[in-house]
Coordinates of C-alpha atoms and ligand atoms in Angstrom, one line a residue:
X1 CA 18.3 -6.4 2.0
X2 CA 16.0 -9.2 2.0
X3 CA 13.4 -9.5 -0.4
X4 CA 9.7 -10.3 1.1
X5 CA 8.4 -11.8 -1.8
X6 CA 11.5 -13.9 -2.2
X7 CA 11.7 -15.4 1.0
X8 CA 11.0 -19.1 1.0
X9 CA 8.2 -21.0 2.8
X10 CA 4.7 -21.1 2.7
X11 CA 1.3 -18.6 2.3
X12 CA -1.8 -19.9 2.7
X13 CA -4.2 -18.8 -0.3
X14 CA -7.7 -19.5 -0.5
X15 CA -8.0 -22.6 1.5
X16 CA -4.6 -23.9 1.0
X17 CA -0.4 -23.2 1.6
X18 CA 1.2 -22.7 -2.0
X19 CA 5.2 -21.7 -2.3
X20 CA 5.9 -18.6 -1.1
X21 CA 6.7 -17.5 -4.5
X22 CA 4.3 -18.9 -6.4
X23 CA 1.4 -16.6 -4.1
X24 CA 0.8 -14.4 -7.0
X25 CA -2.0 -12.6 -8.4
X26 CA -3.6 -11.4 -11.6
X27 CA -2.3 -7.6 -12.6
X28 CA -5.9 -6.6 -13.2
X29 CA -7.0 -7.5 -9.7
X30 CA -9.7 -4.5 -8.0
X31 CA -8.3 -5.3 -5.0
X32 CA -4.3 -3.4 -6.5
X33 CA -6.4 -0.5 -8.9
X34 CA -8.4 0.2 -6.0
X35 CA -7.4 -0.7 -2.9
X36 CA -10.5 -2.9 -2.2
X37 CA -9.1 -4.9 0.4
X38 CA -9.2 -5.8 4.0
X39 CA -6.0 -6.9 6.5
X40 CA -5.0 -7.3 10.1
X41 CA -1.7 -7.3 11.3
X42 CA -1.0 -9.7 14.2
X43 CA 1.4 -11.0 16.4
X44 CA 3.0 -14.7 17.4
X45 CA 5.0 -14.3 20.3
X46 CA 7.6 -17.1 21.6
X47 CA 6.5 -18.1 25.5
X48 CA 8.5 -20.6 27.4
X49 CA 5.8 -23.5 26.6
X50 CA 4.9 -22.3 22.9
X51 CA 4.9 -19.7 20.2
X52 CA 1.5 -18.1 21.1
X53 CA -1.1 -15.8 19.0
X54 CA -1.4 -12.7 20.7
X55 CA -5.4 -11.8 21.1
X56 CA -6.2 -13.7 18.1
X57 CA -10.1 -13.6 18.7
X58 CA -10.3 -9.6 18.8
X59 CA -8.1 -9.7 15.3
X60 CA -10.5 -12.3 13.8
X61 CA -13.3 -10.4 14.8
X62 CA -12.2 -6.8 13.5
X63 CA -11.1 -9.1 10.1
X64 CA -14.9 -9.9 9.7
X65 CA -15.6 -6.3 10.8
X66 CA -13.3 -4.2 8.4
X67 CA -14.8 -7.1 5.4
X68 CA -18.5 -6.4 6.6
X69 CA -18.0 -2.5 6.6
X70 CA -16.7 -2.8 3.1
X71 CA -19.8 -5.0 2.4
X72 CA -17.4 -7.9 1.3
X73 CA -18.3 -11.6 2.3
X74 CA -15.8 -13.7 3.3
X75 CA -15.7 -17.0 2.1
X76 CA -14.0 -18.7 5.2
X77 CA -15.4 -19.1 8.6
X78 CA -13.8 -17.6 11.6
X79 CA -12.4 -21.0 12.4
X80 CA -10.8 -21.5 9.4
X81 CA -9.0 -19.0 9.1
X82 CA -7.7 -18.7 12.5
X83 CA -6.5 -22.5 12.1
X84 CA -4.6 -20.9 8.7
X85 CA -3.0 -18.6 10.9
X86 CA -1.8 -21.3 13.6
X87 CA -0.8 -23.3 10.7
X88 CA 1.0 -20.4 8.7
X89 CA 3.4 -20.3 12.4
X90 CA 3.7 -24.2 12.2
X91 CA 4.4 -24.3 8.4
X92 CA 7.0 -21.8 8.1
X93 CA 8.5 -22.9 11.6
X94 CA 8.5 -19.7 13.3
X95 CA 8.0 -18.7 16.4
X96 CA 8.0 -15.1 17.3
X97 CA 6.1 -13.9 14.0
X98 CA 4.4 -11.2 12.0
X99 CA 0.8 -12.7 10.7
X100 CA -0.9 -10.8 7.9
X101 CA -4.4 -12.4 7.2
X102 CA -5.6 -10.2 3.5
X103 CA -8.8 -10.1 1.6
X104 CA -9.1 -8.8 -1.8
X105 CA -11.1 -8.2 -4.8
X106 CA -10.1 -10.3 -7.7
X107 CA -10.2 -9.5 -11.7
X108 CA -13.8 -10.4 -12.8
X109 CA -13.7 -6.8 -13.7
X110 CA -12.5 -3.1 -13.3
X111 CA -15.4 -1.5 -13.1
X112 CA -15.6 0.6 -9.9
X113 CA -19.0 -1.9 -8.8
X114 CA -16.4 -4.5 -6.6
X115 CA -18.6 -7.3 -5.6
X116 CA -18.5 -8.5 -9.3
X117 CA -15.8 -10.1 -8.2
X118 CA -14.6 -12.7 -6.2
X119 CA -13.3 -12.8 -2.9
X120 CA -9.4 -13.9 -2.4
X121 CA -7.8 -14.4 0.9
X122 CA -4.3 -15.1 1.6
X123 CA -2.6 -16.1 5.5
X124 CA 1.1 -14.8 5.3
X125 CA 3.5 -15.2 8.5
X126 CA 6.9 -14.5 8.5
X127 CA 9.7 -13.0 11.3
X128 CA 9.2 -9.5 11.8
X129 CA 11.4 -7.6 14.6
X130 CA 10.6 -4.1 16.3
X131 CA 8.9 -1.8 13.7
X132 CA 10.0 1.4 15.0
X133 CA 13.1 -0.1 16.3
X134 CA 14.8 -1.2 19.4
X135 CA 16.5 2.3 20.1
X136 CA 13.3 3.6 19.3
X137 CA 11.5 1.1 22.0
X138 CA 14.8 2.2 24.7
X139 CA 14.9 5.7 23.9
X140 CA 11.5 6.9 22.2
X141 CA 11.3 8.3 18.8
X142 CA 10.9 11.6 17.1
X143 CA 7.0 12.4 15.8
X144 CA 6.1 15.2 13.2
X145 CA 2.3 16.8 13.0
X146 CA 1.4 16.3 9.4
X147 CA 0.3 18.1 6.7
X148 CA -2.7 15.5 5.7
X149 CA -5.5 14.9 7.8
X150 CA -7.0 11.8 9.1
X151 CA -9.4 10.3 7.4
X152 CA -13.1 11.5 8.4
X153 CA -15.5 9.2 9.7
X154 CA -17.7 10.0 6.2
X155 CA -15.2 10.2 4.0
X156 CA -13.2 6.8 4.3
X157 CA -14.5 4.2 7.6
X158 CA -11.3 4.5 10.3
X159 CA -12.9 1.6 12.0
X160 CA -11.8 -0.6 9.4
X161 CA -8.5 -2.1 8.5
X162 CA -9.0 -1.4 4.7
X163 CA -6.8 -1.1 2.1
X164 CA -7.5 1.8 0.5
X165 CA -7.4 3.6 3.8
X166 CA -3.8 3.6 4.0
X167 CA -3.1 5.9 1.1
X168 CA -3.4 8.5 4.3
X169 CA -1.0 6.6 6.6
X170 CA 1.7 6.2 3.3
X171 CA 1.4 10.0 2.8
X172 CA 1.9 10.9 6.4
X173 CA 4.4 8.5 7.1
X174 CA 6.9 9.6 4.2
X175 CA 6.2 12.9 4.2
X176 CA 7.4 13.0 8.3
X177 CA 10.3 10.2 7.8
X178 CA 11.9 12.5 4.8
X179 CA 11.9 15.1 6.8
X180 CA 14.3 12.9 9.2
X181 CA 11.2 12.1 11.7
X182 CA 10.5 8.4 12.8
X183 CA 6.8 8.4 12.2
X184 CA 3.9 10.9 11.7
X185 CA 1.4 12.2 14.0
X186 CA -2.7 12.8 12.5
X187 CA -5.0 15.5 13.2
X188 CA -8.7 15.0 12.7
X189 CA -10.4 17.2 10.5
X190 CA -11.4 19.7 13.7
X191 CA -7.6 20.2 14.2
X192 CA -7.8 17.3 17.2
X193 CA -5.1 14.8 17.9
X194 CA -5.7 11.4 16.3
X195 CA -3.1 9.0 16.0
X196 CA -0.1 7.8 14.3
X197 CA 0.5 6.5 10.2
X198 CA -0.3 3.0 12.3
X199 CA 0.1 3.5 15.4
X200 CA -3.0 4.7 18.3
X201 CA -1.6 7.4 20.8
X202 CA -1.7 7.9 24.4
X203 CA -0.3 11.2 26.8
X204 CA 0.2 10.9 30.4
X205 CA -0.2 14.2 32.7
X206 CA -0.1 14.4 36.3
X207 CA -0.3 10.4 37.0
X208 CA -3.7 10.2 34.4
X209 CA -3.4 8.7 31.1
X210 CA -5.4 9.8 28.4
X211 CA -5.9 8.7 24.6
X212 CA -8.1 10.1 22.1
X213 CA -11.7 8.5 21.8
X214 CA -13.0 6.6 18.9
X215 CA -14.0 8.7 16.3
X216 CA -11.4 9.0 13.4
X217 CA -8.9 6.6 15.0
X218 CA -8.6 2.8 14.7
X219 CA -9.8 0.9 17.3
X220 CA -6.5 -0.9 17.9
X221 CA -6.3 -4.2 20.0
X222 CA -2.6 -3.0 21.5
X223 CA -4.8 0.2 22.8
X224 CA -7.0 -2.0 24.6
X225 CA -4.8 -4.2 25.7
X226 CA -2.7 -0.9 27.6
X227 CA -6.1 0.3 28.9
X228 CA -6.6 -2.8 30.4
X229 CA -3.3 -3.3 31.8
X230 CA -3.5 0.2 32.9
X231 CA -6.5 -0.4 34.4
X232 CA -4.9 -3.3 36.3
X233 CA -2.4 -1.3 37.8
X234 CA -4.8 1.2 39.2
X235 CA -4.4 4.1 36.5
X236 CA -7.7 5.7 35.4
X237 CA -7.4 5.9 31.4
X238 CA -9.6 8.5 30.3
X239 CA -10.6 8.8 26.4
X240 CA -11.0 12.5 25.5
X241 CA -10.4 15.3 22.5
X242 CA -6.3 15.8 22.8
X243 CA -5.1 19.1 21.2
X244 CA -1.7 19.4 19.8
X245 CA -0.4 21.6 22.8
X246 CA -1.6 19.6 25.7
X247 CA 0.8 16.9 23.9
X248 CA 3.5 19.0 23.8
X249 CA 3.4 19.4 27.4
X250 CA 2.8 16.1 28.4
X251 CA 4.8 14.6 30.9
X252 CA 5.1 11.2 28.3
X253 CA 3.5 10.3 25.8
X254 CA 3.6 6.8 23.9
X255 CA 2.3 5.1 20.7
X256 CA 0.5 1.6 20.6
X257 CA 0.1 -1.0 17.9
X258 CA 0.7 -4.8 17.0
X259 CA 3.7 -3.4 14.7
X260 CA 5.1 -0.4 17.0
X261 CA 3.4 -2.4 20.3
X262 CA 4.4 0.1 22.7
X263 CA 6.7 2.8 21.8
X264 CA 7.7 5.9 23.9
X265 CA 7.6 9.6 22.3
X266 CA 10.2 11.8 23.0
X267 CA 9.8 14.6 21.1
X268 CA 7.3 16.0 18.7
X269 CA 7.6 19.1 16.2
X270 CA 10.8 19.5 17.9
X271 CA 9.5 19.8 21.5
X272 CA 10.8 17.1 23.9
X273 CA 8.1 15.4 25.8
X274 CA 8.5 15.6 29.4
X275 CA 12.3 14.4 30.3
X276 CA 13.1 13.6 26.3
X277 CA 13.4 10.0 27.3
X278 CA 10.7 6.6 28.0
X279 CA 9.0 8.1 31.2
X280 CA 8.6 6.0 34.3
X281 CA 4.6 5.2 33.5
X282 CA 5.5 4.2 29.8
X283 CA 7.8 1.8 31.1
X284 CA 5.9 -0.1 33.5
X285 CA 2.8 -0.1 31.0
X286 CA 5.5 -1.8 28.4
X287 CA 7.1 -3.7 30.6
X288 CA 3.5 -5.7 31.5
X289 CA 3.0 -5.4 27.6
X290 CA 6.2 -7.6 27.0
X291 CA 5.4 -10.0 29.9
X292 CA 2.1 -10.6 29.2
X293 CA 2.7 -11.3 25.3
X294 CA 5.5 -13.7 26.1
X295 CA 3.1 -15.8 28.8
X296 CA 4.2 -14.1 31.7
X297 CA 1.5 -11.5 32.4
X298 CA -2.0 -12.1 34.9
X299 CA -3.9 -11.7 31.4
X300 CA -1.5 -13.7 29.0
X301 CA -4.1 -16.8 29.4
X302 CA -6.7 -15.2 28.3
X303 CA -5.2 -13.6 25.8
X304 CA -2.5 -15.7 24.3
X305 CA -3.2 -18.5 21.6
X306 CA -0.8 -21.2 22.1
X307 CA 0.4 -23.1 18.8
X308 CA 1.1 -27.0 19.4
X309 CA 4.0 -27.6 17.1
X310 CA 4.1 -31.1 15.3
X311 CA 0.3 -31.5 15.8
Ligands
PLP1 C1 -3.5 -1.3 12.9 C2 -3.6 0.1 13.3 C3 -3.4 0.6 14.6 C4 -3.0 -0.3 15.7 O1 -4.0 -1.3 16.0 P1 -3.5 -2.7 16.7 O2 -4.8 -3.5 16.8 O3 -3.0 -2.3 18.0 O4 -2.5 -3.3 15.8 C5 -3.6 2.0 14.8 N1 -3.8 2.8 13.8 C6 -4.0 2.4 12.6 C7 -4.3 3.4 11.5 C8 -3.8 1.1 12.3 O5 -3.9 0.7 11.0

């Protein structure tokens, strides 16, 4: 197994690229007792011009977002730290890519008060394939309800990527896959359907496609990007309250997200979903998914970053 923190390369930290190695931090850091930190995951796509940042704007905007939520400043402009990420692609020669832009709390002090301390921020790209598999993008996987809830809107803030948060998603996520399930499925505190450990989740009955609205969910980037593509091929995506049943008798069902982008269901708490296989609508809405990530969709220029290499 490869190693992350072994690979070789190049992170950006705090206004400059060190080793890959050498990107360590103090043991005492807020940001590891806590879990005082904010993140993004994106994605760098190969096109037949250019590797290309996939809807880097919206991530750089919910980066400032998930940091202002927190109440932590960050001490880089919007600018900068999109040009990190271009250069994080150029520096470690990649092309298709996982980016992972991370803010954190630092070791001033432990005490729980976290703006005594400063503000780190690292820019980490590496090669990443499917998260959830390529079977699992072919065939669809296997989802388990769990036995933790999602976060409530007044207990932890879903809107933001932050650290801590993910506690939630870790405890789902292992719970479901050591039971021999691929990934977890939330309920909101009313007993609602939410969304995945990482992943936002949309059903499809009778030609409509629904998802749940944005209460205790994340307001994932890949969800908008299907609603819009949706949209584009004449479906009406309604967001409503989705109970665990009407899911069960969906006709398909898929999960979204810059890590799983679009991955079909096929059967949850042991009920296949519609024909137990990637339905027809799932398919199209990935297939315009994969076209328009790799420069080949009606939207890709307005949504793809190209990265000039040798400049
Ligand atoms: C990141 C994330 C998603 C997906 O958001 P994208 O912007 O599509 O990557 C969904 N749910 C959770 C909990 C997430 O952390």
């Amino acid at each position: 197994m490869s190693v992350l923190s072994e690979k070789e390369g190049k992170i950006w930290f705090n206004g400059k690229f060190v080793p890959w190695q050498d990107a360590n931090v103090h043991v005492l850091s807020h940001g590891l007792h806590y879990g005082t930190s904010i993140f993004e995951g994106v994605r760098c796509y190969q096109t037949d011009t250019a590797p290309a940042i996939f809807r880097l704007a919206d991530h750089s905007k919910r980066f400032f977002n998930s940091a202002h939520i927190m109440g932590m400043s960050i001490p880089y402009s919007i600018s900068e730290l999109e040009q990190a990420q271009c250069e994080a692609i150029r520096a470690n020669h990649l092309s298709s890519a996982y980016i992972r832009p991370l803010a954190f709390y630092g070791a001033n002090s432990l005490g729980i008060a976290a703006s005594n301390n400063p503000v780190h921020v690292i820019v980490a790209a590496w090669e990443w394939g499917t998260y959830l598999g390529e079977e699992g993008l072919e065939k669809g996987i296997r989802v388990k309800t769990s036995s933790f809830t999602r976060l409530h809107v007044n207990v932890n803030m879903c809107r933001g990527k932050i650290g801590g948060n993910y506690i939630n998603s870790v405890l789902a996520h292992d719970e479901a896959a050591t039971d021999g399930y691929d990934e977890a499925l939330l309920l909101d505190h009313n007993g609602l359907v939410s969304e995945g450990a990482g992943e936002n989740l949309f059903v499809i009955q009778n030609g409509k496609i629904y998802t749940p609205q944005l209460t205790s969910v994340l307001e994932g980037i890949t969800r908008d990007s299907i609603m819009v593509l949706a949209n584009d091929l004449g479906y009406e995506v309604l967001e409503r309250s989705i109970t665990r049943d009407t899911l069960y008798c969906a006709d398909e069902a898929f999960f979204t997200g810059t890590a799983a982008e679009v991955t079909p269901i096929r059967e949850v708490d042991n009920r296949q979903i519609g024909d137990g296989k990637r339905g027809p609508i799932t398919a199209q809405l990935q297939r315009d998914f994969f076209d328009v990530v790799q420069g080949k969709g009606k939207r890709s220029a307005e949504w793809l970053t190209p990265i000039r290499v040798g400049s």
